[in-house]
Short mmCIF file of C-alpha atoms and ligand atoms in Angstrom, two decimals:
data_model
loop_
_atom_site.label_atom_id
_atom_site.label_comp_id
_atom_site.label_asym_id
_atom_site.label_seq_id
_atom_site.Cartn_x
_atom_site.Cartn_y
_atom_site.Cartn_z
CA UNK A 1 -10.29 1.41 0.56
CA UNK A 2 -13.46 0.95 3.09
CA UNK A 3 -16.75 2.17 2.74
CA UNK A 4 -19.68 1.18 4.85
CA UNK A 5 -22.19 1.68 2.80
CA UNK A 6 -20.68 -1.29 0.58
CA UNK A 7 -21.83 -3.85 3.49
CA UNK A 8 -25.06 -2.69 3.06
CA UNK A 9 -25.30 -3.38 -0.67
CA UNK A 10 -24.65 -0.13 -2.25
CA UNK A 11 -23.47 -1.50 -5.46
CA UNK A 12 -21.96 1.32 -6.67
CA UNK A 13 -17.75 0.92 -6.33
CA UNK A 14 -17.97 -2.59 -8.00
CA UNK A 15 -14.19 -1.95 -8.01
CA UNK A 16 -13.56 -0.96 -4.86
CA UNK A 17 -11.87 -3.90 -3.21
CA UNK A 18 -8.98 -3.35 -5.53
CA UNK A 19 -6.00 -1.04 -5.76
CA UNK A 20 -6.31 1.80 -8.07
CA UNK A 21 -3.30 0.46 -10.19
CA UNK A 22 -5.22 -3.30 -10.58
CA UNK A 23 -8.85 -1.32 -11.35
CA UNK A 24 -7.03 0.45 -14.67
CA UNK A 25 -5.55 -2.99 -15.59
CA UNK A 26 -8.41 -5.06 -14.95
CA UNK A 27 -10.30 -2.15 -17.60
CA UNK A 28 -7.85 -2.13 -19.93
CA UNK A 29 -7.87 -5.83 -20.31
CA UNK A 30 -11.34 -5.58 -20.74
CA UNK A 31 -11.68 -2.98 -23.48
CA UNK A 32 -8.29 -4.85 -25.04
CA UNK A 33 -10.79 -8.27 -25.28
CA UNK A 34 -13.60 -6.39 -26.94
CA UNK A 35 -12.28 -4.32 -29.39
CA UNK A 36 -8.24 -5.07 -29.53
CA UNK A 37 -8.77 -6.71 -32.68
CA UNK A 38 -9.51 -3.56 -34.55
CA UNK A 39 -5.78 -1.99 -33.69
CA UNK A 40 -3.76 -1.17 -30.63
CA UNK A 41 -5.59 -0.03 -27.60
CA UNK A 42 -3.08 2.76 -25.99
CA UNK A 43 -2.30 2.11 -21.69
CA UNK A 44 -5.08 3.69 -19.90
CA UNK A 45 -4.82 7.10 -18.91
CA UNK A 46 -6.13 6.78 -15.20
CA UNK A 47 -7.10 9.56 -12.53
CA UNK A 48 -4.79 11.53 -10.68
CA UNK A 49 -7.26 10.98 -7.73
CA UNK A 50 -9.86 8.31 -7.93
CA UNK A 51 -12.32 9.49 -5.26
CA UNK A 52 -15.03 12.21 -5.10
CA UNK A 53 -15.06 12.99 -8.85
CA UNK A 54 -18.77 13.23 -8.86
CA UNK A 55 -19.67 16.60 -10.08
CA UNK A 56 -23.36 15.38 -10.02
CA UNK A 57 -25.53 13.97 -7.29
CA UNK A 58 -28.71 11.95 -7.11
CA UNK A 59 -30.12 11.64 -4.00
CA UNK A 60 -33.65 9.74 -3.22
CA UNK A 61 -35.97 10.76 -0.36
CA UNK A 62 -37.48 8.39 1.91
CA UNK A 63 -38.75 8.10 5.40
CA UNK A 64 -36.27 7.14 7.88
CA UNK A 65 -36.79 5.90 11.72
CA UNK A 66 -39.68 7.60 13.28
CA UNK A 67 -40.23 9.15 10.57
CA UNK A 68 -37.03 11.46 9.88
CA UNK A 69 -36.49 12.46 6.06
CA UNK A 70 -33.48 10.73 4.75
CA UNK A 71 -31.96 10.57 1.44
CA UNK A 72 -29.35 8.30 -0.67
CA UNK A 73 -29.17 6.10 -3.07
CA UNK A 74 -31.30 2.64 -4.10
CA UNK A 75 -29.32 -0.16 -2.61
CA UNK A 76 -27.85 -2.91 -5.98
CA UNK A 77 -31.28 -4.45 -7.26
CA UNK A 78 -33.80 -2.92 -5.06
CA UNK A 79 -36.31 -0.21 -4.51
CA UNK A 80 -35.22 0.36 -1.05
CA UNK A 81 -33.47 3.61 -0.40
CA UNK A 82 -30.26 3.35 1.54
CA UNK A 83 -29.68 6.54 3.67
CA UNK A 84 -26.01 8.16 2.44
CA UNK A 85 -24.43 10.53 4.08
CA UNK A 86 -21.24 10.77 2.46
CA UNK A 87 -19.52 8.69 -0.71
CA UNK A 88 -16.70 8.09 -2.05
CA UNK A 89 -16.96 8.89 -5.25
CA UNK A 90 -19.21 12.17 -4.56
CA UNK A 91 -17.87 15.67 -4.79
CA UNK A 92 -17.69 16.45 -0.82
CA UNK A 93 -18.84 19.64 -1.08
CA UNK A 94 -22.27 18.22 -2.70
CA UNK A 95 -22.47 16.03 0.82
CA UNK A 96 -22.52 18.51 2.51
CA UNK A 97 -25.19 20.66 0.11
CA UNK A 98 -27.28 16.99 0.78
CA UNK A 99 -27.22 17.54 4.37
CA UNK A 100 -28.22 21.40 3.77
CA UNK A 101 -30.94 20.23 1.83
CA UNK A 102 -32.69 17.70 3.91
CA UNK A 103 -31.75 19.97 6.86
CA UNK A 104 -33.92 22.98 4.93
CA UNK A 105 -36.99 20.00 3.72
CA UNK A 106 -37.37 18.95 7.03
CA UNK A 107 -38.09 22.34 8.62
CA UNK A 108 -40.74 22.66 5.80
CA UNK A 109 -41.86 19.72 7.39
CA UNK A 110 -41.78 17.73 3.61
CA UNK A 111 -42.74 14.56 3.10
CA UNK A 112 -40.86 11.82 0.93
CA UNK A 113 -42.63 10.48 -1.91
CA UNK A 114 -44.13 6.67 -1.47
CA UNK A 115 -43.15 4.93 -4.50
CA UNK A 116 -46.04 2.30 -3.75
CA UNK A 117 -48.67 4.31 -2.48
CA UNK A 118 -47.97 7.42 -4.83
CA UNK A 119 -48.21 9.99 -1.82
CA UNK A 120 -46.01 12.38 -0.58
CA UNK A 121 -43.96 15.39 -1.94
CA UNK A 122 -39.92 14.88 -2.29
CA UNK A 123 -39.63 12.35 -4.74
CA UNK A 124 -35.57 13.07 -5.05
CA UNK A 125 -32.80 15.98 -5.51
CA UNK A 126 -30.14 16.66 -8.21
CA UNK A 127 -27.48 18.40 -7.13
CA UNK A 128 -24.26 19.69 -9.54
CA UNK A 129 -21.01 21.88 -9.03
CA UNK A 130 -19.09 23.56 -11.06
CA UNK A 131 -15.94 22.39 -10.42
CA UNK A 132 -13.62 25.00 -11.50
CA UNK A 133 -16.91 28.09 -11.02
CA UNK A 134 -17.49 26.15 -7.41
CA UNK A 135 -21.22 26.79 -8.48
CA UNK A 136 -23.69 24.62 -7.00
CA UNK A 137 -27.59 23.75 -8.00
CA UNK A 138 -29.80 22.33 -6.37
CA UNK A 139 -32.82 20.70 -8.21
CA UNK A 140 -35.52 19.04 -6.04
CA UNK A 141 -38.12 16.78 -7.65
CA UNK A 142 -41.67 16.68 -6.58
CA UNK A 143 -44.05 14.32 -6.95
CA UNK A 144 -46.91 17.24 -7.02
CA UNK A 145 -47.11 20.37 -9.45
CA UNK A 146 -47.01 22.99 -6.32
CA UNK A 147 -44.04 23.24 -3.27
CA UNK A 148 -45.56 24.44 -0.91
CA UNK A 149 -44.08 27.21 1.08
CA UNK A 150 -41.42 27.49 -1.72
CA UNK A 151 -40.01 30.63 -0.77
CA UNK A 152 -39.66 29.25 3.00
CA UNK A 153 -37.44 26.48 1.67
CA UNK A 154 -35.03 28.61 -0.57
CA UNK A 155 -34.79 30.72 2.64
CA UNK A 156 -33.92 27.45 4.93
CA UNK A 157 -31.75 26.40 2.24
CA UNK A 158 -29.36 29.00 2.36
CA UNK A 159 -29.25 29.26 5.87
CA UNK A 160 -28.13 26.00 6.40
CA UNK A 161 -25.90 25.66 3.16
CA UNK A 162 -24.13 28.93 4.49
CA UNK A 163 -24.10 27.50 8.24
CA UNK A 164 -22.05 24.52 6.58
CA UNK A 165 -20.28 26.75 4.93
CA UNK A 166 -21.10 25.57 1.24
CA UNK A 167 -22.63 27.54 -1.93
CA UNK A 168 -25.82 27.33 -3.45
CA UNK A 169 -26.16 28.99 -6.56
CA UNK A 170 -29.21 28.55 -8.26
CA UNK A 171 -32.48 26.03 -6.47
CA UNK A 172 -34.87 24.49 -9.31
CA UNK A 173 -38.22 22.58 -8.52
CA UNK A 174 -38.97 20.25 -11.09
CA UNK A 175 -41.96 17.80 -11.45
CA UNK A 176 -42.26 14.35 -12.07
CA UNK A 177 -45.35 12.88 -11.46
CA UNK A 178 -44.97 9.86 -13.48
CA UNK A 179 -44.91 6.68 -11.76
CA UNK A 180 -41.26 6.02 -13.21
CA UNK A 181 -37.54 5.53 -12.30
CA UNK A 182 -36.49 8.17 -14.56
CA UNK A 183 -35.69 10.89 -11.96
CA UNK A 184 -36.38 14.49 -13.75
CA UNK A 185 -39.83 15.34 -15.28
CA UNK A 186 -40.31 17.88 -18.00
CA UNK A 187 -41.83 20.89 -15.76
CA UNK A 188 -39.63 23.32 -14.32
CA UNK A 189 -39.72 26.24 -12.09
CA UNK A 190 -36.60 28.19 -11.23
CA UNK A 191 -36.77 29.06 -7.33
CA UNK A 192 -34.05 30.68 -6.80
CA UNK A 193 -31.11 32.48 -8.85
CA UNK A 194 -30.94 31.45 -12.46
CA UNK A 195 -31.84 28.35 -13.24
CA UNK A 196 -28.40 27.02 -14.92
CA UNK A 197 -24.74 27.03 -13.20
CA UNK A 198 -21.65 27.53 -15.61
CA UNK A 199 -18.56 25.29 -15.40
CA UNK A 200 -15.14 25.68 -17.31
CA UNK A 201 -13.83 22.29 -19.18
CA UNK A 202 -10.94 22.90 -21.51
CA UNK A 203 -10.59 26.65 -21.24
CA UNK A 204 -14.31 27.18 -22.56
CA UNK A 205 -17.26 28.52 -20.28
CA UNK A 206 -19.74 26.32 -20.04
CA UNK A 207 -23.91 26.58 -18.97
CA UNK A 208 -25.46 23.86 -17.66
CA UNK A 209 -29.71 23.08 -16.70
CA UNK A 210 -31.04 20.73 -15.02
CA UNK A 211 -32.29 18.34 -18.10
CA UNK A 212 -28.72 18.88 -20.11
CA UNK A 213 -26.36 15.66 -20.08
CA UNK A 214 -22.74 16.84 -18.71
CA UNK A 215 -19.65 14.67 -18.20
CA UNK A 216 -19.15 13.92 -14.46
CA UNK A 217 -15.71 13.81 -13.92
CA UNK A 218 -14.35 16.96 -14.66
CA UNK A 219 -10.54 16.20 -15.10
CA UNK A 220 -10.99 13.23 -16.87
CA UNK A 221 -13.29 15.23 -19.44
CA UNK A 222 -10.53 16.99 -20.45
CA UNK A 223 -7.90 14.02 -21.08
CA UNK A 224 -10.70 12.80 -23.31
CA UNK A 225 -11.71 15.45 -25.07
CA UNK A 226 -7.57 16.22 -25.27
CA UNK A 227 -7.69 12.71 -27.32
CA UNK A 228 -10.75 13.62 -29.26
CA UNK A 229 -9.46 16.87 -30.38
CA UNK A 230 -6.31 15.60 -31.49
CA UNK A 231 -8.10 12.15 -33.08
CA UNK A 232 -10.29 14.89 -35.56
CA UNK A 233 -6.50 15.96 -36.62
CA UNK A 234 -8.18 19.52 -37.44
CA UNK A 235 -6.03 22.09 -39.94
CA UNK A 236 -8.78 24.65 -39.64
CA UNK A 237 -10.62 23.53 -43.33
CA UNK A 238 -12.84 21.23 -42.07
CA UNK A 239 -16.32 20.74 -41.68
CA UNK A 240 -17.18 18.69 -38.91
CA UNK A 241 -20.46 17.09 -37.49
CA UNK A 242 -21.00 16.43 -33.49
CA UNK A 243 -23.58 14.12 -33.07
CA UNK A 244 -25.10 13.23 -29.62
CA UNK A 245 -23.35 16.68 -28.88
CA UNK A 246 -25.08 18.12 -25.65
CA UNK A 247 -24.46 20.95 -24.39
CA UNK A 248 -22.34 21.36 -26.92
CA UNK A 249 -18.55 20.41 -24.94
CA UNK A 250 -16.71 18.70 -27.54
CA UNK A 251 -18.49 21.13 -30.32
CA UNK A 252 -17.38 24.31 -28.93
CA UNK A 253 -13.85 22.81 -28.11
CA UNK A 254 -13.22 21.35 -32.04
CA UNK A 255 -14.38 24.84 -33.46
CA UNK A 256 -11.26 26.31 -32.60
CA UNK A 257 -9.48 24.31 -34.92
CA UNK A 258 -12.41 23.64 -37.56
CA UNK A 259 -13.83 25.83 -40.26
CA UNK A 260 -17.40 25.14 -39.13
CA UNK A 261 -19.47 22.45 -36.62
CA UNK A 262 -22.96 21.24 -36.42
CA UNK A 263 -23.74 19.58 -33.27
CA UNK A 264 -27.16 17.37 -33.20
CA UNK A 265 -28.50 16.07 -29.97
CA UNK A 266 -32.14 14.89 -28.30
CA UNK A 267 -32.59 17.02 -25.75
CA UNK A 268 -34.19 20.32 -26.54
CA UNK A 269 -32.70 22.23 -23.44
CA UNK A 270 -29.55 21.03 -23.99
CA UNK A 271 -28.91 22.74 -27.32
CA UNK A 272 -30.39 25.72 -26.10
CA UNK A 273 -27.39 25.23 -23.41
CA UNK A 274 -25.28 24.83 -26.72
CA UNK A 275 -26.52 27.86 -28.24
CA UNK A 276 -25.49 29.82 -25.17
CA UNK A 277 -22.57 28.39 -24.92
CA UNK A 278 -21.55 29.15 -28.04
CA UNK A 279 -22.40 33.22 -27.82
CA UNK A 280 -20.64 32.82 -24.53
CA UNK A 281 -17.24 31.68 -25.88
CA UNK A 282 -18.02 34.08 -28.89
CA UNK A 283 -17.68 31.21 -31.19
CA UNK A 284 -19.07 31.88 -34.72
CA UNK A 285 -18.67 28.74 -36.37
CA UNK A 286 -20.70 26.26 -34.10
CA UNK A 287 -24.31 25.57 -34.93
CA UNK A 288 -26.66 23.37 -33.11
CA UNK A 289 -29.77 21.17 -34.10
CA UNK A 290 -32.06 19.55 -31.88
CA UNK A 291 -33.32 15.34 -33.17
CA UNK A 292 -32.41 12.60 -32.93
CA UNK A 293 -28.47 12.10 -34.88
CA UNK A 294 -30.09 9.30 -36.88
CA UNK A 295 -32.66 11.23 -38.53
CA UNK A 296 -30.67 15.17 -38.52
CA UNK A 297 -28.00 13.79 -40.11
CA UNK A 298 -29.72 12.20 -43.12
CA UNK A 299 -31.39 15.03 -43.75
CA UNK A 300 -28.40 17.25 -43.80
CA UNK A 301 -26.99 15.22 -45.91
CA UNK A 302 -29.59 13.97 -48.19
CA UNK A 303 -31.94 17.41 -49.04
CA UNK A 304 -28.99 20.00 -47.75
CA UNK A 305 -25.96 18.00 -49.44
CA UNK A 306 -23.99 18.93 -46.14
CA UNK A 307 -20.41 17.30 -46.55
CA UNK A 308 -18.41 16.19 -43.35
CA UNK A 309 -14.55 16.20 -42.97
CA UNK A 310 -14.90 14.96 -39.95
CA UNK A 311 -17.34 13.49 -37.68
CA UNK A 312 -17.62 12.25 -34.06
CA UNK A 313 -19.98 10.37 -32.10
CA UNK A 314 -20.36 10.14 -28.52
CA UNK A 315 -23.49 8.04 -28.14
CA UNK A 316 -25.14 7.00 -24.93
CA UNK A 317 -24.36 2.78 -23.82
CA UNK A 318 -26.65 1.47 -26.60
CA UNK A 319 -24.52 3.29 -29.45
CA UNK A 320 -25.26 4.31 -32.62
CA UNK A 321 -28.86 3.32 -34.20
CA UNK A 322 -27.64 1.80 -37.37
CA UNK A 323 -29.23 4.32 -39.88
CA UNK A 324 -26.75 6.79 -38.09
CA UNK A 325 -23.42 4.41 -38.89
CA UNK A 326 -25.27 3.62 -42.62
CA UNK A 327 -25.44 7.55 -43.37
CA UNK A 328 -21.77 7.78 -41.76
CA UNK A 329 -20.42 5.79 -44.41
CA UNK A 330 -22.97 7.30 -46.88
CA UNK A 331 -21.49 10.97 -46.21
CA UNK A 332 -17.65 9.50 -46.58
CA UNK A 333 -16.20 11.96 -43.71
CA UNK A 334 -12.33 11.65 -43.81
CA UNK A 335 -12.16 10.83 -40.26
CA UNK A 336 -14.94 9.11 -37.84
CA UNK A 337 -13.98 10.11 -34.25
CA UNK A 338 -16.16 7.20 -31.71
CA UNK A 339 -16.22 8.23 -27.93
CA UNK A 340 -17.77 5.60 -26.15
CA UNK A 341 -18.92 4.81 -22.63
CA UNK A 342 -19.44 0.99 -23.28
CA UNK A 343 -17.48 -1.15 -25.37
CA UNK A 344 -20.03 -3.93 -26.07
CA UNK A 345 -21.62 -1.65 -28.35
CA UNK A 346 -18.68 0.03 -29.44
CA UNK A 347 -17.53 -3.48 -30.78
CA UNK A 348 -20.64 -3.49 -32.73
CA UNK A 349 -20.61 -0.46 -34.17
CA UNK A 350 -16.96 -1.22 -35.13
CA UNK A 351 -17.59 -4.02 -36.87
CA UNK A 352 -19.85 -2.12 -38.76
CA UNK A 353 -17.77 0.49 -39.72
CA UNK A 354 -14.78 -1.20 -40.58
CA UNK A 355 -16.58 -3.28 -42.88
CA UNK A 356 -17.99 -0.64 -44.66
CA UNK A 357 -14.90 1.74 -45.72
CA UNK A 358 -13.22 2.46 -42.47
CA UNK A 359 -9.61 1.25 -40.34
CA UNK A 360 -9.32 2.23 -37.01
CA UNK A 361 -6.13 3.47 -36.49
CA UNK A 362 -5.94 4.70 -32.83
CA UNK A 363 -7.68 3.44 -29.97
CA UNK A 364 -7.25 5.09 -26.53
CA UNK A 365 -9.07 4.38 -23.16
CA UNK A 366 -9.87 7.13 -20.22
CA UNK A 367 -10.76 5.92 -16.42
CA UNK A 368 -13.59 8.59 -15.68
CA UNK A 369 -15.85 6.23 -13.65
CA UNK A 370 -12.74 4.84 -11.03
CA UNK A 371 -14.23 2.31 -8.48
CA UNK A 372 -16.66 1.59 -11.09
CA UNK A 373 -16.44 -1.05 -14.31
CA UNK A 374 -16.76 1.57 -16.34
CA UNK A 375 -14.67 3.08 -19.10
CA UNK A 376 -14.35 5.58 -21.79
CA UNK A 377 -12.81 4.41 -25.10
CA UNK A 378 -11.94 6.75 -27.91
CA UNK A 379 -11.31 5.72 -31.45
CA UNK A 380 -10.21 7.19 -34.47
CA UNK A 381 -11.25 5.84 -37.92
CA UNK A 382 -9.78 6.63 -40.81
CA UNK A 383 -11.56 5.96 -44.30
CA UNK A 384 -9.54 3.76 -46.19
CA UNK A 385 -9.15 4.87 -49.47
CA UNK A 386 -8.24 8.44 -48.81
N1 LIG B 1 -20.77 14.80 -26.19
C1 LIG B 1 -21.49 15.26 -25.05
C2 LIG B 1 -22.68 14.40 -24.66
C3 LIG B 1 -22.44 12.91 -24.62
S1 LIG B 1 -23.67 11.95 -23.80
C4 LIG B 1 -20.57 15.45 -23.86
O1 LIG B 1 -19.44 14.98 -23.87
O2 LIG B 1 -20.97 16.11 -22.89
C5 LIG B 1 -24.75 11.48 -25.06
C6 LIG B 1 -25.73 12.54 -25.47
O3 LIG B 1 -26.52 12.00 -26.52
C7 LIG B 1 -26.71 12.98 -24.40
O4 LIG B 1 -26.68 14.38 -24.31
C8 LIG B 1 -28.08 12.48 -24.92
O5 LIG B 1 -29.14 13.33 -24.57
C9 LIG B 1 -27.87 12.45 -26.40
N2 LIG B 1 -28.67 11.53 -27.22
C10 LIG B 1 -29.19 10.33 -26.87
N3 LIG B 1 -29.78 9.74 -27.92
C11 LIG B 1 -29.63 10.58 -28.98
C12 LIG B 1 -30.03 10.51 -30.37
N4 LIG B 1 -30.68 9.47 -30.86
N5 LIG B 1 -29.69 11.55 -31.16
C13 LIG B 1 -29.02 12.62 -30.68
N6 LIG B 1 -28.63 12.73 -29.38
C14 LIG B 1 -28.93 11.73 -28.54
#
């Protein structure tokens, strides 16, 4: 497969060079190396279709020749913004929403944001679609507290989005003044429409805001959580904890099948998403705390005596802070289900857990990030003595 945008040091398709088939073994390998010795890693389950599975967008402003606004990505290593029009791995439709945007910015006459000099407006946008809704927000950053001519924009906006034919659903301003790489701030201002987009993943409607963390590949998600489900081994009885739950997905999903689930997670809007979420699905038996997992689940279990059947952890790359894996084994749960997005820590926290009480009986990997070197792994644990 060709991209141009790889000549100019995009860095992001690592993979790309190679066929689809030699990406999933080259993966599989990988995850076999790191954590093989703790039981038999299961073939990959790859993508039906490895391109444009991007549900999300980040797109950086910047000034381009004579001045034009351009946006794309930071090219491998560097601060220096690398104009994309289209990718390979993007959702199409969110290419073309891009083009709408920068279209609608530049008749506002915006400026980008100068990194080094700290001036300018349009620092980057976020853009998400529902894949199954086709719902599509749009949340532009700015580098000052006030967008000017605000209302102009949405208007532009949906003139050219509908011109290009594609939806935008809700628009969001959100500011980040801090001199940072992290792309959203903590102020927000809906602009237009209502400030979230909904998605379906697994049969369950799902909201989603700017701030809340949501799986990118959509079809993948649901092979993995397919694996998690089934991993938990859920009769109905059991009480089961979600840590590092977001919005609630994998919560709302194993509540079907469990008597009741507390999902924990960091970010405050997210489990208001959960909370939603929840009512949304009318599902009774889901509740949601917001803290860090390391510190909510101690408590539960140390002044509330909550007892877990069951409990899963899908923790960001770093993995679980160690008080989290000491209370795990503390609380006894029949079952530990580990979703992981790197398995360098994953190995870690293995060895942690399988030292302390636990076998892991299934492991399973999921492609979600084709093109890229990353991989999903999934692993049930089992405690030993049960
Ligand atoms: N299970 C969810 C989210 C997984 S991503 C899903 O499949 O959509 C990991 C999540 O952990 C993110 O939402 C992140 O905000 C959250 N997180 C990060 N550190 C955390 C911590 N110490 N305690 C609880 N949640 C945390």
């Amino acid at each position: 497969m060709e991209c141009r945008l790889k000549a100019k040091k995009c860095g992001g398709c690592p993979m790309l060079g190679l066929d689809y088939a030699e990406q999933l073994k080259q993966k599989e390998a990988a995850v076999r190396k790191l954590v093989g010795k703790y039981g038999p890693v299961a073939p990959i389950r790859g993508a039906e279709n490895p391109c444009h599975y991007r549900n999300k967008v980040i797109s950086t402003f910047a000034a381009g020749p004579g001045g034009k606004l351009v946006s794309g990505i930071y090219a491998a290593g560097t601060h220096k913004v690398l104009p994309v029009e289209s990718c390979l791995l993007q959702d199409e439709v969110l290419d073309t929403v891009m083009q709408a945007v920068r279209a609608a910015a530049s008749t506002c006459r915006y400026q980008p944001y100068n990194e080094d000099k700290g001036t300018g407006l349009l620092r980057h946008c976020l853009l998400r679609r529902g894949v199954v809704s086709g719902q599509v927000m749009v949340v532009l950053v700015t580098a000052q507290p006030v967008l000017p001519g605000a209302k102009n924009f949405v208007r532009a906006l949906l003139a050219e989005a509908e011109k290009r034919h594609v939806p935008v659903t809700t628009v969001v301003q959100n500011y980040n003044p801090r001199r940072t790489s992290v792309v959203l701030g903590e102020e927000e201002k809906v602009l237009y429409g209502k400030g979230f987009i909904l998605d379906t993943l697994c049969g369950k409607t799902y909201a989603l805001s700017p701030r809340s963390f949501y799986q990118i590949n959509h079809d993948q998600t649901e092979v993995l959580y397919g694996l998690a489900v089934e991993a938990a081994r859920l009769t109905g009885k059991e009480v089961v904890l979600d840590a590092y739950c977001g919005i609630g997905t994998i919560s709302l999903f194993l509540a079907q099948k469990a008597k009741q689930v507390y999902g924990v997670e960091i970010v405050p809007p997210a489990i208001a998403d959960a909370k939603d979420n929840a009512r949304r699905n009318g599902i009774q038996n889901a509740e949601f705390y917001v803290g860090k997992a390391e510190e909510i689940l101690p408590h539960k279990y140390e002044t509330e005596n909550v007892k877990a059947d069951v409990i899963v952890v899908d923790p960001p790359r770093k993995g679980c802070d160690e008080a989290l894996l000491e209370t795990i084994v503390k609380m006894q749960p029949e079952r530990v289900v580990y979703v992981s997005c790197d398995s360098a820590t994953l190995a870690r926290d293995l060895k942690y857990l399988t030292a302390n009480g636990y076998k892991a009986e299934r492991l399973a990997t999921v492609d979600m990030f084709p093109m890229t070197v990353h991989v999903e792994t999934i692993v049930l644990l089992q405690k030993k003595n049960s």
